[in-house]
Rosetta silent file (secondary structure, phi, psi, omega in degrees, C-alpha in Angstrom):
SEQUENCE: MARAPSGSMDASTEAHELNKLLVETGERARLKEYVMATLKECGWQEDLKKHCVEVIQKKGVEKITMEEITAEIAPKGRAMVPDSLKVDLLNRLRGFAEEQGLESQVKS
SCORE:     score description
SCORE:     0.000 S_00000001
   1 L     0.000   58.057 -174.546   70.520   95.841  111.253 S_00000001
   2 L  -130.787  158.504 -142.674   72.209   92.006  111.246 S_00000001
   3 L  -104.506  170.358 -171.752   71.732   89.585  108.400 S_00000001
   4 L   -83.169  152.910  168.462   70.896   86.242  107.821 S_00000001
   5 L   -47.203  153.595 -179.000   73.761   83.181  107.577 S_00000001
   6 L  -106.832   42.729 -165.489   75.697   83.445  104.521 S_00000001
   7 L   -86.166   -2.960  168.856   75.935   79.626  104.255 S_00000001
   8 L   -72.549  -41.397 -146.142   75.221   79.694  100.310 S_00000001
   9 L   -93.012  127.067 -178.760   77.831   82.813   99.740 S_00000001
  10 L   -77.278  178.524 -170.300   81.369   82.082   98.370 S_00000001
  11 H   -47.112  -63.175 -169.480   84.549   83.759  100.118 S_00000001
  12 H   -57.407  -45.731  157.494   84.564   86.478   97.789 S_00000001
  13 H   -23.371  -73.047 -176.503   80.832   87.466   98.290 S_00000001
  14 H   -74.776   -8.671  163.833   80.859   87.203  101.798 S_00000001
  15 H   -72.418  -29.947 -169.258   84.150   89.434  101.749 S_00000001
  16 H   -75.925  -48.854 -170.221   81.949   92.319   99.425 S_00000001
  17 H   -52.849 -112.267  155.417   79.224   91.704  102.044 S_00000001
  18 H    18.838  -68.671  177.237   81.275   92.121  104.952 S_00000001
  19 H   -56.304  -38.657  162.707   83.206   95.313  103.576 S_00000001
  20 H   -31.376  -69.148 -160.345   79.817   96.669  102.708 S_00000001
  21 H   -79.960  -18.164  164.929   78.587   96.527  106.185 S_00000001
  22 H   -64.309  -29.201 -163.063   81.851   97.977  107.532 S_00000001
  23 H   -87.745  -54.861 -158.035   81.441  101.144  105.206 S_00000001
  24 H   -69.015  -28.641 -167.824   77.444  101.357  105.782 S_00000001
  25 L  -105.097   -9.686  169.154   77.485  101.121  109.610 S_00000001
  26 L    92.541   -8.503  174.937   80.808  103.235  110.020 S_00000001
  27 H   -59.931  -22.674  166.760   82.491  100.672  111.658 S_00000001
  28 H   -42.756  -44.964 -179.133   85.150  100.644  108.770 S_00000001
  29 H   -77.337  -44.647 -172.929   86.197  104.364  110.181 S_00000001
  30 H   -68.542  -29.640 -175.857   86.595  103.388  113.932 S_00000001
  31 H   -75.062  -46.275  175.455   88.583  100.528  113.054 S_00000001
  32 H   -61.205  -10.678  176.404   90.695  102.724  110.910 S_00000001
  33 H   -89.034  -41.576 -178.699   91.060  105.238  113.500 S_00000001
  34 H   -48.705  -56.744 -165.002   92.032  102.508  116.274 S_00000001
  35 H   -71.138  -30.859  178.179   94.851  101.301  113.951 S_00000001
  36 H   -77.491  -36.253  170.119   96.270  104.529  113.055 S_00000001
  37 H   -68.786  -40.052 -174.761   96.034  105.515  116.968 S_00000001
  38 H   -85.741   -8.147  171.166   97.599  102.468  118.171 S_00000001
  39 H   -70.528  -38.537 -175.763  100.119  102.465  115.602 S_00000001
  40 H   -82.851  -41.407 -168.152  101.255  106.310  116.741 S_00000001
  41 H   -94.070   -4.786  152.396  101.184  105.109  120.124 S_00000001
  42 L   -81.448   -7.863  170.008  103.452  102.341  119.461 S_00000001
  43 L    72.502   24.588 -174.856  105.895  104.364  117.479 S_00000001
  44 H   -94.234  -20.612  153.342  105.402  102.690  114.267 S_00000001
  45 H   -73.566    7.591  176.230  105.290  105.546  112.231 S_00000001
  46 H   -90.940  -39.703  159.489  108.278  107.269  113.637 S_00000001
  47 H   -31.041  -48.480 -179.803  109.827  104.333  113.155 S_00000001
  48 H   -82.895  -38.136  173.847  109.043  103.854  109.628 S_00000001
  49 H   -86.545   15.799  148.206  109.846  107.281  108.661 S_00000001
  50 H   -67.508  -58.751  173.577  113.311  106.688  110.093 S_00000001
  51 H   -38.879  -34.129 -164.273  113.320  103.908  107.610 S_00000001
  52 H   -77.836  -45.204 -179.937  112.016  105.941  104.804 S_00000001
  53 H   -70.710  -22.776 -175.226  115.200  108.383  105.219 S_00000001
  54 H   -66.718  -64.568 -167.918  117.695  105.684  105.779 S_00000001
  55 H   -38.308  -39.431 -155.493  116.404  104.251  102.484 S_00000001
  56 H   -92.591  -47.317  165.662  116.254  107.536  100.758 S_00000001
  57 H   -48.724  -63.412  158.853  119.665  108.649  102.195 S_00000001
  58 H    -9.487  -83.800 -157.885  121.289  104.759  100.836 S_00000001
  59 H   -95.701   -6.713  176.029  120.355  105.359   97.389 S_00000001
  60 L   104.047  106.813  176.683  120.390  108.898   96.905 S_00000001
  61 L   -22.850  -50.351 -166.705  117.624  111.837   96.696 S_00000001
  62 L  -111.374   22.928 -177.526  118.141  112.269   93.311 S_00000001
  63 L  -112.926   -9.938 -157.767  118.782  108.628   92.185 S_00000001
  64 L  -116.232  156.357  170.131  115.739  106.829   93.907 S_00000001
  65 L   -97.191  133.044  166.290  111.935  106.469   92.376 S_00000001
  66 H   -36.179  -21.467 -172.082  108.626  106.607   94.363 S_00000001
  67 H   -74.187  -41.538  178.804  108.460  102.707   93.096 S_00000001
  68 H   -68.064  -23.494  174.204  111.949  102.104   94.873 S_00000001
  69 H   -85.727  -49.824  169.044  110.715  103.522   97.897 S_00000001
  70 H    -9.115  -78.475  162.377  107.735  102.061   97.634 S_00000001
  71 H   -28.461  -31.586 -158.643  109.173   98.776   97.447 S_00000001
  72 H  -113.465  -64.636 -145.392  111.705   98.891  100.048 S_00000001
  73 H  -104.820  -16.916  171.071  109.402  100.264  102.544 S_00000001
  74 H   -62.165  -52.107  168.898  105.876   98.855  102.035 S_00000001
  75 H   -40.338  -54.879  168.276  107.335   95.388  103.018 S_00000001
  76 H   -95.161    8.555  155.817  108.845   96.387  106.344 S_00000001
  77 H   -52.232  -66.926 -162.587  105.697   98.797  107.130 S_00000001
  78 H   -53.469  -42.946 -179.317  103.631   95.652  106.853 S_00000001
  79 H   -58.903  -53.260 -170.390  106.445   93.730  109.051 S_00000001
  80 H   -87.266    6.570  165.942  106.823   96.145  111.716 S_00000001
  81 L   -43.240   98.885  178.473  102.906   96.247  112.639 S_00000001
  82 L   -60.440  149.171 -155.034  102.715   94.587  116.014 S_00000001
  83 H   -62.595  -36.702 -169.952  101.210   90.923  115.958 S_00000001
  84 H   -43.974  -88.386 -156.562   98.974   92.292  119.268 S_00000001
  85 H   -42.008  -58.243  179.370   97.196   94.561  116.987 S_00000001
  86 H   -66.208  -26.047  176.221   96.646   92.354  114.259 S_00000001
  87 H   -64.916  -53.758 -176.566   95.295   89.521  116.330 S_00000001
  88 H   -34.511  -84.310 -172.524   93.018   92.585  117.870 S_00000001
  89 H   -34.765  -41.065  170.540   91.661   93.626  114.667 S_00000001
  90 H   -43.334  -66.545  161.209   91.135   90.254  113.515 S_00000001
  91 H   -34.659  -71.125  176.343   88.838   89.863  116.612 S_00000001
  92 H   -21.891  -56.201 -177.993   87.093   92.740  115.919 S_00000001
  93 H   -65.947  -44.363  176.103   86.344   91.939  112.589 S_00000001
  94 H   -39.833  -69.501  168.352   85.379   88.596  113.712 S_00000001
  95 H   -32.817  -60.414 -168.564   83.079   89.847  116.440 S_00000001
  96 H   -54.090  -36.880 -169.706   81.681   92.392  113.868 S_00000001
  97 H   -67.417  -73.706 -178.917   81.187   89.448  111.047 S_00000001
  98 H   -38.710  -68.683 -176.279   79.137   87.242  113.798 S_00000001
  99 H   -40.194  -74.432 -175.425   76.883   90.535  114.835 S_00000001
 100 H   -64.633   13.209  168.201   75.808   90.713  111.130 S_00000001
 101 L    67.393   57.642  162.261   75.311   87.086  110.739 S_00000001
 102 L  -150.018   75.277  158.963   78.593   86.318  108.450 S_00000001
 103 L   -48.795  -42.254 -169.608   79.852   83.972  110.972 S_00000001
 104 L   -97.253  -21.454  173.716   81.976   82.102  108.384 S_00000001
 105 L   -51.609  -49.421 -177.347   83.752   85.330  106.958 S_00000001
 106 L  -123.177   96.540 -177.862   86.883   86.098  108.902 S_00000001
 107 L   -87.612  166.163 -178.529   88.962   82.896  109.526 S_00000001
 108 L   -89.811    0.000    0.000   92.342   82.699  110.916 S_00000001
């Protein structure tokens, strides 16, 4: 189900098309499973869980809101994702985009 090159599509349209193709082909679900498994293998989930507990204990269970937890945890969680996983995921997305005729879609 390869697509014709997308020479005239803007970045937003290309992103939408890429996401649509990822969902339609099941590739999005496969990539999500891969990311989750890799994060679990490297201990990311456990490390983030420990950080959550520390934040809650520091602020106090009765005094902290979900918004405060999210504001503290989300940036730390993103920063803790291994660079090797980010690079591998980007390469997989590039490969998929090229197979689908969206070569210009995924850029570094």
